[in-house]
Short mmCIF file of C-alpha atoms in Angstrom, two decimals:
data_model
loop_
_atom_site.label_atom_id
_atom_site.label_comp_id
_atom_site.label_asym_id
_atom_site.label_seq_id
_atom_site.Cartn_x
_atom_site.Cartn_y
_atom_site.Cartn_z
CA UNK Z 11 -71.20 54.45 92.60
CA UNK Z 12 -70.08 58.06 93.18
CA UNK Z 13 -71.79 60.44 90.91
CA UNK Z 14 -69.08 62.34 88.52
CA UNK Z 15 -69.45 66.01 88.52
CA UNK Z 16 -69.22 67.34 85.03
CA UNK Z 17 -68.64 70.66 83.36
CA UNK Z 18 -69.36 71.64 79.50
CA UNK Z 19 -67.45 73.78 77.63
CA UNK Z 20 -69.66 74.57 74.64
CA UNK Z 21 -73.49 73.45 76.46
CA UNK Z 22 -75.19 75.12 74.05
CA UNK Z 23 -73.84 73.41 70.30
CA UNK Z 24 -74.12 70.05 68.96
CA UNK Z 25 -71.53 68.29 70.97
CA UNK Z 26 -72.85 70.58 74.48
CA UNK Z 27 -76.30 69.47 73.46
CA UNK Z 28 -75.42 65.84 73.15
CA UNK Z 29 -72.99 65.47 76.11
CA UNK Z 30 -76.35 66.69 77.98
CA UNK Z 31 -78.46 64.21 76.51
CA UNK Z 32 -75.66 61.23 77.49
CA UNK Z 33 -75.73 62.51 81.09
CA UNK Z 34 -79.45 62.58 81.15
CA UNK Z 35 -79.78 59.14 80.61
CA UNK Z 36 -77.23 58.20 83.48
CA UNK Z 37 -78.07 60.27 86.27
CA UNK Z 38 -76.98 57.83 89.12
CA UNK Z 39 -73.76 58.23 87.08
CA UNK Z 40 -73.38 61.85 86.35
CA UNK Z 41 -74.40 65.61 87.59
CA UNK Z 42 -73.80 68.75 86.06
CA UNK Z 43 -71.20 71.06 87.59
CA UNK Z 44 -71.28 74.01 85.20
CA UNK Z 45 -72.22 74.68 82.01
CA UNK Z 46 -70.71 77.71 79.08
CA UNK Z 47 -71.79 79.42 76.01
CA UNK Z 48 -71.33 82.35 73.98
CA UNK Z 49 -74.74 84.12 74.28
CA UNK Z 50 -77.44 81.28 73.30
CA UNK Z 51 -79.60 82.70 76.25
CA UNK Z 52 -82.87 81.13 75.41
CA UNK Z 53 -81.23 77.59 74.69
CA UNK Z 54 -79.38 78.33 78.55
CA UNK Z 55 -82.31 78.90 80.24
CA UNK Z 56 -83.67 75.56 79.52
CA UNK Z 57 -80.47 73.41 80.25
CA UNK Z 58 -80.29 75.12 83.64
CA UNK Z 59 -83.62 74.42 84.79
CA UNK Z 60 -83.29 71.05 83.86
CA UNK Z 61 -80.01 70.10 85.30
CA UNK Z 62 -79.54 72.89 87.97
CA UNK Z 63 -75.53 73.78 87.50
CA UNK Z 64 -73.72 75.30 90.15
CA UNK Z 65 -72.72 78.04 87.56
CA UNK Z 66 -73.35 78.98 83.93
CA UNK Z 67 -70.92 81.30 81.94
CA UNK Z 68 -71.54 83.30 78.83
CA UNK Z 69 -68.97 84.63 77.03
CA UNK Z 70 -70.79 88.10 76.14
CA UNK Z 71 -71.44 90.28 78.92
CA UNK Z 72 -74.41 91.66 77.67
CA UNK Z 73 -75.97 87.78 77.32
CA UNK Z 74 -74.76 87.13 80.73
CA UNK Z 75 -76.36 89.87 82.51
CA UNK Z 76 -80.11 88.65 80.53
CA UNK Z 77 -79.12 85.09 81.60
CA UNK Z 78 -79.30 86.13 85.31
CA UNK Z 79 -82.12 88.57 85.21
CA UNK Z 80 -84.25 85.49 83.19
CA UNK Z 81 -82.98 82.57 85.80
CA UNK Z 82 -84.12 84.79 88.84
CA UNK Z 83 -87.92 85.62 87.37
CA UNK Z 84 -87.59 81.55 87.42
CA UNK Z 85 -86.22 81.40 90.74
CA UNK Z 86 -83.76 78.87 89.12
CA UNK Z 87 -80.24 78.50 92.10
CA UNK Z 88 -77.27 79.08 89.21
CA UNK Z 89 -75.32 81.35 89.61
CA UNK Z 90 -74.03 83.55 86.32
CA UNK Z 91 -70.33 84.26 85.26
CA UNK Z 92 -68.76 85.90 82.34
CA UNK Z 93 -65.05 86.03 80.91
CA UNK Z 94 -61.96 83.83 80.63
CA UNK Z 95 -61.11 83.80 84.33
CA UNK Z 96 -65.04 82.35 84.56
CA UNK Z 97 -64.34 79.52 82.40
CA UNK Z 98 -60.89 78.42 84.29
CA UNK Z 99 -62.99 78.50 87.23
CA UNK Z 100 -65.22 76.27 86.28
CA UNK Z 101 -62.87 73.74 84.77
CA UNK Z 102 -60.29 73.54 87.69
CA UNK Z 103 -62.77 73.59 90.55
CA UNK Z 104 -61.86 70.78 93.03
CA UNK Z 105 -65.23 69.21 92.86
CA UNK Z 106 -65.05 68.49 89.09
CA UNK Z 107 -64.19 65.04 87.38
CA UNK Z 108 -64.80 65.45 83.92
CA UNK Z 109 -64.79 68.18 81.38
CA UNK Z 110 -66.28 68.28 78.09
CA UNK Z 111 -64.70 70.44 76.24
CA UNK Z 112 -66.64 71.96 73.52
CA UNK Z 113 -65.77 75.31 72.52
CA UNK Z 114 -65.54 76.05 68.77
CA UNK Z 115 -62.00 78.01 67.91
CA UNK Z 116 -58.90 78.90 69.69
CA UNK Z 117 -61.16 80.33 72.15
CA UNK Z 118 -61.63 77.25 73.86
CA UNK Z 119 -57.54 76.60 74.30
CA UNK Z 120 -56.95 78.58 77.48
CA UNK Z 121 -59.79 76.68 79.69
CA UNK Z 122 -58.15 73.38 77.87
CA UNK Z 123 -54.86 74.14 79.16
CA UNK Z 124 -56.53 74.54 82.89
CA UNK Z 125 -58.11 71.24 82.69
CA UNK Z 126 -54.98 69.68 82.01
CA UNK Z 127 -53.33 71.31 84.49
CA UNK Z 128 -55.44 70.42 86.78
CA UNK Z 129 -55.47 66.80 86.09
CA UNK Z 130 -59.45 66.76 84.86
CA UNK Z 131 -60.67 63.90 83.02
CA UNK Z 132 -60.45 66.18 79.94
CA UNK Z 133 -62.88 65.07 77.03
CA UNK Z 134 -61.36 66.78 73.85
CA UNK Z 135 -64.07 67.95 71.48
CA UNK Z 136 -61.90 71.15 70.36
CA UNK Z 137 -59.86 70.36 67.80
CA UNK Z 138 -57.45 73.81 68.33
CA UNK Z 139 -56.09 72.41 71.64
CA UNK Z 140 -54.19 70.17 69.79
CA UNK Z 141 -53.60 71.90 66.33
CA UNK Z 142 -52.74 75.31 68.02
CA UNK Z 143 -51.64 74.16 71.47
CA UNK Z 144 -49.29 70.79 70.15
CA UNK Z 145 -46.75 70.32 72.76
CA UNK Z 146 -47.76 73.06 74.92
CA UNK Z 147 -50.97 71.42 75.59
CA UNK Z 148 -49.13 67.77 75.80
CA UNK Z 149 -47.32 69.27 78.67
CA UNK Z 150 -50.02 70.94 80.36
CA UNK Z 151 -51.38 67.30 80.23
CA UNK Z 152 -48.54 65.33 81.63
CA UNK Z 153 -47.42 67.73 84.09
CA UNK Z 154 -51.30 67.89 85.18
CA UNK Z 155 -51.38 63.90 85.49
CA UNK Z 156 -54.75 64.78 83.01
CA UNK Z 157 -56.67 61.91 80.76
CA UNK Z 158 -57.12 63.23 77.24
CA UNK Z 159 -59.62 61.25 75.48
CA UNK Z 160 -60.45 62.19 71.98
CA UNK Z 161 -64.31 62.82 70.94
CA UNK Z 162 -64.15 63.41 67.70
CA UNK Z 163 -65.85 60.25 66.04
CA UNK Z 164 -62.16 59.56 63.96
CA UNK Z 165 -60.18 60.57 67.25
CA UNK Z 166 -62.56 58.73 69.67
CA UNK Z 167 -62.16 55.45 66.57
CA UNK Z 168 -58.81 55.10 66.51
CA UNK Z 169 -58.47 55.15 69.87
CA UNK Z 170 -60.59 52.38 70.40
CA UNK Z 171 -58.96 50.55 67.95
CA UNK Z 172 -55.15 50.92 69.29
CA UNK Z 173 -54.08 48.62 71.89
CA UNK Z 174 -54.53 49.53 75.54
CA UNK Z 175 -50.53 49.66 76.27
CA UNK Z 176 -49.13 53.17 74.29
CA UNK Z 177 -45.92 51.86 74.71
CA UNK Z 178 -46.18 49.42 71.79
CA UNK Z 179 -48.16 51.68 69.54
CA UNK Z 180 -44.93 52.67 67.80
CA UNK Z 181 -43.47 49.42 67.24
CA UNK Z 182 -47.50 47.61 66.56
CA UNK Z 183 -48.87 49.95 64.28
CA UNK Z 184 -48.23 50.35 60.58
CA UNK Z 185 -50.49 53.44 60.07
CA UNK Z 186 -53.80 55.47 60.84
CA UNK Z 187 -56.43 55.88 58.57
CA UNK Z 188 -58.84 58.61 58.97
CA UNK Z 189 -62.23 58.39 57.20
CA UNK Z 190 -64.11 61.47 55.84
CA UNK Z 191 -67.41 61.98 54.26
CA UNK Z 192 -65.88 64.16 51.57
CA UNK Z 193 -69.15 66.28 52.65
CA UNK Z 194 -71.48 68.12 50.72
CA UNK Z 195 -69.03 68.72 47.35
CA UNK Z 196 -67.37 65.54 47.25
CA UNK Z 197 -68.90 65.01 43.52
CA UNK Z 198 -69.14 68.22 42.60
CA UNK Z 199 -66.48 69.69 39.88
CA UNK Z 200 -63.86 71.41 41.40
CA UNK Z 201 -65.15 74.58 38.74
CA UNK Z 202 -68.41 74.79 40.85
CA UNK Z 203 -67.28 75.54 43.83
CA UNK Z 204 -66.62 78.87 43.59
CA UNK Z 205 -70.92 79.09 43.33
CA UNK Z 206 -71.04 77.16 47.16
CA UNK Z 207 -73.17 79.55 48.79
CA UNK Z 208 -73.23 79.29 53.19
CA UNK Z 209 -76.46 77.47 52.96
CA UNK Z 210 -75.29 74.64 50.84
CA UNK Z 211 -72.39 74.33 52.47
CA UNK Z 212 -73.91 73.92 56.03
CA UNK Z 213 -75.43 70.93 54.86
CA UNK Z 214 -73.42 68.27 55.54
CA UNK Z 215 -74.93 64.90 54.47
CA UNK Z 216 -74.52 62.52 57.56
CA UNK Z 217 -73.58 64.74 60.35
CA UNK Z 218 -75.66 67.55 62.30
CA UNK Z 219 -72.61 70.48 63.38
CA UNK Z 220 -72.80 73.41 63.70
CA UNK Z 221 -71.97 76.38 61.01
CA UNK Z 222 -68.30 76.28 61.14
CA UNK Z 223 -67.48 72.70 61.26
CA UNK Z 224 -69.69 72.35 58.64
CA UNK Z 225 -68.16 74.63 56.25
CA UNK Z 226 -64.76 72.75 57.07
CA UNK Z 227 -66.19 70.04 56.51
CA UNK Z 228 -67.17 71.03 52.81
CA UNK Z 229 -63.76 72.37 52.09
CA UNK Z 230 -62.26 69.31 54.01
CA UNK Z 231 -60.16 71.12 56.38
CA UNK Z 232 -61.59 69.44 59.63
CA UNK Z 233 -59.94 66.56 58.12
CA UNK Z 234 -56.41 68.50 57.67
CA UNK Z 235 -56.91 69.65 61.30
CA UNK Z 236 -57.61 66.21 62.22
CA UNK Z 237 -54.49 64.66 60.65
CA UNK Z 238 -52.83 67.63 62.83
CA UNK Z 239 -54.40 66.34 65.79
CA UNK Z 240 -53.76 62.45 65.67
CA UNK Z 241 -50.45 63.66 65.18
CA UNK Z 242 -50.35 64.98 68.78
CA UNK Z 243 -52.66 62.40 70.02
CA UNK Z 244 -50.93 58.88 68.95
CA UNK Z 245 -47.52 60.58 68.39
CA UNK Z 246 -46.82 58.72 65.16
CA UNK Z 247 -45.36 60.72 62.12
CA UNK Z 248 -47.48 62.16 59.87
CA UNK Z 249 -45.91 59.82 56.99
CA UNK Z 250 -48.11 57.45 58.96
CA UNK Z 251 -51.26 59.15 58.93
CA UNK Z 252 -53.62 58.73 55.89
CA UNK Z 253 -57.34 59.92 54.68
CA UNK Z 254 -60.01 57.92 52.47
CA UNK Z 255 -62.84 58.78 51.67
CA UNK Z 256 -65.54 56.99 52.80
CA UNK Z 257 -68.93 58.31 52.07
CA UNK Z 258 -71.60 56.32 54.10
CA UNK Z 259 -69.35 57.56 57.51
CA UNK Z 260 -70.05 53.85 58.70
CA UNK Z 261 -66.71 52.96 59.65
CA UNK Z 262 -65.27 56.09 61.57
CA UNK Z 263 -61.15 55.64 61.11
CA UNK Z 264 -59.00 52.56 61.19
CA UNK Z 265 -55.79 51.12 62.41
CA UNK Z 266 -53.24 49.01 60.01
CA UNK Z 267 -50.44 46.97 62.11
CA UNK Z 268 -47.45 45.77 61.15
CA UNK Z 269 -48.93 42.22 60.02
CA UNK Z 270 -51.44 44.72 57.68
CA UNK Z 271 -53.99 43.64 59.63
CA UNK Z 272 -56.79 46.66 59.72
CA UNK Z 273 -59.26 47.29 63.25
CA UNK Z 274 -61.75 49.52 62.51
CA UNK Z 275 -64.90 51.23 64.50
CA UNK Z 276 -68.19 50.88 63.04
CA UNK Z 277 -70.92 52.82 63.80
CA UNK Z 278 -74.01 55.20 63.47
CA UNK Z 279 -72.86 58.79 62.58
CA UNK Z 280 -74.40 60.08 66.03
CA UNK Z 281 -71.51 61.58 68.29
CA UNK Z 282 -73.37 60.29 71.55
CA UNK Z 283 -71.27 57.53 70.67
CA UNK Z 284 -67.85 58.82 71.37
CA UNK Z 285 -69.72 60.83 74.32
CA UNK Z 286 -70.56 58.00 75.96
CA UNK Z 287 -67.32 56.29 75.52
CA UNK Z 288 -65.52 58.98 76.60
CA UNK Z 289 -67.47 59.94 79.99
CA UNK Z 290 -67.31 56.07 80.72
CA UNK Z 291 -63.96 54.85 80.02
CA UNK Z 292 -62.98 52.59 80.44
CA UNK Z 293 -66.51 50.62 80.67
CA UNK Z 294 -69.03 51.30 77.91
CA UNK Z 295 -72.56 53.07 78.64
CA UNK Z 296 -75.99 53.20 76.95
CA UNK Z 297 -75.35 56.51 74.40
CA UNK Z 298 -78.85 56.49 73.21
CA UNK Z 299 -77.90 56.14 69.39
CA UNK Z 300 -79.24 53.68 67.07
CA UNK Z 301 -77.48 50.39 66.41
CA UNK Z 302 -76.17 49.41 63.05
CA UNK Z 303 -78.26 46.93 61.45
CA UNK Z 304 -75.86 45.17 58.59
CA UNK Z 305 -78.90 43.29 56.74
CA UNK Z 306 -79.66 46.84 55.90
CA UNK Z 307 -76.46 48.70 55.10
CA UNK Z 308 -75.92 49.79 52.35
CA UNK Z 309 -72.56 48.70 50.30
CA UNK Z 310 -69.69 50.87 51.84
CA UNK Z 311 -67.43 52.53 49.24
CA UNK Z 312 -64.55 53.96 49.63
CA UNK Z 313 -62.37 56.89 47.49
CA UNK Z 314 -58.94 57.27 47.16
CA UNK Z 315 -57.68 61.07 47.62
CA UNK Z 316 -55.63 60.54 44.27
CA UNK Z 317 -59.14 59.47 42.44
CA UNK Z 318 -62.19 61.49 40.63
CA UNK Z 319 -59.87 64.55 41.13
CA UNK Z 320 -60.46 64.84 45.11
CA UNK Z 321 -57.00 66.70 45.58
CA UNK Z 322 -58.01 69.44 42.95
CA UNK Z 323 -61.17 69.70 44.80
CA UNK Z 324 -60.22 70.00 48.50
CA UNK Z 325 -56.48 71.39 48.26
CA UNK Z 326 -57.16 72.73 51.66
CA UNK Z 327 -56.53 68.74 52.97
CA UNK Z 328 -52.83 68.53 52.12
CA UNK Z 329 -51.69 71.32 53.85
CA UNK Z 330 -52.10 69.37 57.33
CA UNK Z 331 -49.01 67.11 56.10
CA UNK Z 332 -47.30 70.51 55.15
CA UNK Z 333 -47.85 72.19 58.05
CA UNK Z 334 -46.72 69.31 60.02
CA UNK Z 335 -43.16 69.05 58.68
CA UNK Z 336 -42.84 72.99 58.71
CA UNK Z 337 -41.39 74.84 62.09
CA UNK Z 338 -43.63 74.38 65.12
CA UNK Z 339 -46.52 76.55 65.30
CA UNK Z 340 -47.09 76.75 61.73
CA UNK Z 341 -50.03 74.61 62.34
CA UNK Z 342 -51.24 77.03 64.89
CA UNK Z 343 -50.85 80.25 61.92
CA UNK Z 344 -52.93 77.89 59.59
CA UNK Z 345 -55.91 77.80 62.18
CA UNK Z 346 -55.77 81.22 62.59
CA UNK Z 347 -56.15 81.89 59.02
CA UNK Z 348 -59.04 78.93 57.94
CA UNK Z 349 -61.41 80.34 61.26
CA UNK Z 350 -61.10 83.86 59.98
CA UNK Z 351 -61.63 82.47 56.05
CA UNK Z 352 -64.45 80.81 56.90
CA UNK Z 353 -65.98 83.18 58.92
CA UNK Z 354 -65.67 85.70 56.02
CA UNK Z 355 -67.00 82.99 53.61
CA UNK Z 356 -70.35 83.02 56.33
CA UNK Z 357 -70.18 86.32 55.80
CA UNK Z 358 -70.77 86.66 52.38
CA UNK Z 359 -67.05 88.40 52.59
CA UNK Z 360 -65.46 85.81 50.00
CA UNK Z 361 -66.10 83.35 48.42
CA UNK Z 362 -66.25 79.67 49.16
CA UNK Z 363 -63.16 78.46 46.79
CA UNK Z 364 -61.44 81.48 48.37
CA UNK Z 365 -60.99 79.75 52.04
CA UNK Z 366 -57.73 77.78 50.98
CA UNK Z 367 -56.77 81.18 49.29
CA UNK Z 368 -56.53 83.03 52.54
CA UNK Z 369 -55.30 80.07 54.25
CA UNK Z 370 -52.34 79.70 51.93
CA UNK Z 371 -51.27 83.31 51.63
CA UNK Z 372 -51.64 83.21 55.21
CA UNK Z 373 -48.74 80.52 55.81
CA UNK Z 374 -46.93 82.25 53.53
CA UNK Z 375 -46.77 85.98 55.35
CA UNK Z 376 -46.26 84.59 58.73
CA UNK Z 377 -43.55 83.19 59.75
CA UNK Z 378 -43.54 80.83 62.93
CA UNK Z 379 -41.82 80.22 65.65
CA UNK Z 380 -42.02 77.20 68.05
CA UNK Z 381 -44.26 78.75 71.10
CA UNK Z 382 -42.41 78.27 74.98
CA UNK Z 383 -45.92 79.67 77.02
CA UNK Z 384 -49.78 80.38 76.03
CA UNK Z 385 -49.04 84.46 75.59
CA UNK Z 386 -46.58 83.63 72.66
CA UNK Z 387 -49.10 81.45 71.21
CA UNK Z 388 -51.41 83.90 71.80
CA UNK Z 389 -49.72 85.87 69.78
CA UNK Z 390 -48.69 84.29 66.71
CA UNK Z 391 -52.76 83.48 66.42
CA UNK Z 392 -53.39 87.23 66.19
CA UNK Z 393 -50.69 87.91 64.26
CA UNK Z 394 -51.95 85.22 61.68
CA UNK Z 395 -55.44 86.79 62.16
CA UNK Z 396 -54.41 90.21 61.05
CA UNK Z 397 -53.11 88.93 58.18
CA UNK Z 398 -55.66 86.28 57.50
CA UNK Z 399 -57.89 89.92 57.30
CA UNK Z 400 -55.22 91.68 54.94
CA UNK Z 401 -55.81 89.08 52.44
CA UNK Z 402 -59.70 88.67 52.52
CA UNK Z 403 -59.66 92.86 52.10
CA UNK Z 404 -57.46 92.26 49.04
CA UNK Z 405 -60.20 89.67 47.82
CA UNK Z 406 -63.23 92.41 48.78
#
């Protein structure tokens, strides 16, 4: 079996970190090509002297120039890069299969699109490639004779449970049903929220993420970006795309078809799972995660968005289906707007019921307009941006 070279986007957060345990436990199966962060030196070090990459990039100069003085003292072979023509490098390189790509935030879109392009086995952990990119990045994937497969745990679970031939997915399936947690708040009145403080709303319940997810999670916009992206993903309308709420994150999204039959996935809430699927598809690999045991689960409940006011308490979750039916590249404005919310909201800048706030206003000031090529979506992001600011000085 010929070892798969693999580079990850992102080594150094919760999906890097896991995608590194997965290949650790396979190593007749996979090597590490390359490895990127922002400017988690310490964390760096280690992963490099464990799985010797060809290269490691940091995203801050000043972290990449401590990253190379610390890996000669330990006379360790990678080599150090830094900036956005290092990350394309490292994901089009000839000798790369796979690429894990991990980056939090738009920033992680450009070294997307180069995957694609280059026909990589591209393993989508970045929601914005979809959500910001939308057909641009569909392109970049068909002209690039890529394979997208989706590691999100709701991505990664409907795709599982769709049949193998896309052709028929349109004429099969009734609708998709994406699970969510409903996160740290889900029972909390709506009233209380503007008291969320960053701590509290970094805890998610099931999941370990890192600081932003987290905080979408709590306000429930990863699961409006989510409807965004299985929108792009399974191309069916987003009249066909639904949310429960389903607190014990047990089963991870579900299918309906035509017949209303329902497949679901069911599993543990460790993302090694959809790791492993995705750097062994089609054949299934040992992800290190616990099995479910069913004599000891607990009762699964699920939560209607329309019940125990869920709508008043995560408004933020509807704007996916309104964004969707607006002009193309709206979703790509509303993006924008929630990373630079909830960044202020980590910030102590606003506060937590103030997210959707900004993220509203935010659609409302910017006008889009469908993007033909990266620099004019490059554009309308920091145009959104600057205005996503505007509004959060307003609220300061």
């Amino acid at each position: 079996m010929k070892q798969q070279l693999v580079t990850v986007l992102g080594s150094t957060g919760s999906i890097g970190t896991s995608t590194l345990d997965v290949v650790a436990r396979h190593p007749e199966r996979f090597a590490v090509f390359a490895l990127s962060a922002a400017r988690q030196i310490d964390l760096m070090v280690s992963q490099c002297a464990r799985f010797r990459p060809r290269y490691a990039v940091m995203a801050d100069a000043g972290a990449a120039a401590a990253l190379a003085q610390r890996l000669a003292a330990e006379h360790l072979p990678t080599r150090v890069l830094t900036g956005a023509d290092a990350l394309e490098r490292i994901v089009v390189h000839e000798e790369v299969d796979a690429v894990m790509a991990a980056i939090v935030g738009a920033a992680g879109l450009a070294p997307c699109l180069a995957a694609a392009r280059a026909g990589k086995r591209l393993l989508l952990a970045n929601k914005e490639a979809l959500v910001v990119g939308g057909e641009l990045f569909l392109d970049a994937v068909r002209q690039g004779g890529a394979t997208l497969l989706p590691i999100d745990s709701e991505h990664s679970a409907i795709f599982q449970s769709l049949p193998e031939d896309r052709s028929t997915w349109d004429g099969r399936v009734d609708k998709i049903i994406l699970t969510a947690s409903g996160g740290p708040f889900r029972t909390w009145e709506p009233e209380r929220l503007r008291e969320v403080t960053p701590e509290q709303a970094c805890a998610h319940p099931n999941w370990v993420m890192g600081r932003k997810i987290s905080v979408d999670s709590a306000t429930m916009m990863n699961k409006a970006l989510e409807v965004i992206e299985a929108r792009y993903l399974f191309g069916l309308g987003p009249e066909r795309l639904d949310v429960v709420i389903h607190p014990q994150s047990v089963i991870h999204s579900m299918v309906q078809y035509r017949d209303t039959s329902v497949v679901a996935q069911l599993g543990t809430p460790d993302m090694r799972v959809p790791i492993a699927y995705g750097l062994s598809w089609p054949e299934r690999i040992s992800s290190g995660a616990s099995a479910l045991d069913f004599t000891r689960l607990a009762d699964m409940a699920f939560e209607s968005l329309d019940s125990r006011g869920h709508r008043e308490r995560f408004p933020g979750l509807q704007l996916a289906w309104d964004t969707l039916r607006a002009p193309a590249g709206t979703t790509a404005v509303l993006n924008a707007a929630n990373e630079v919310a909830v960044a202020a909201f980590l910030e102590r800048r606003i506060r937590f019921d103030q997210i959707h706030a900004v993220n509203l206003a935010t659609l409302e000031a910017v006008a889009a307009s469908k993007p033909q090529e990266l620099p004019q979506l490059l554009a309308l992001d920091g145009q959104a941006r600057r205005q996503a600011e505007r509004t959060i000085d307003r609220f300061t």
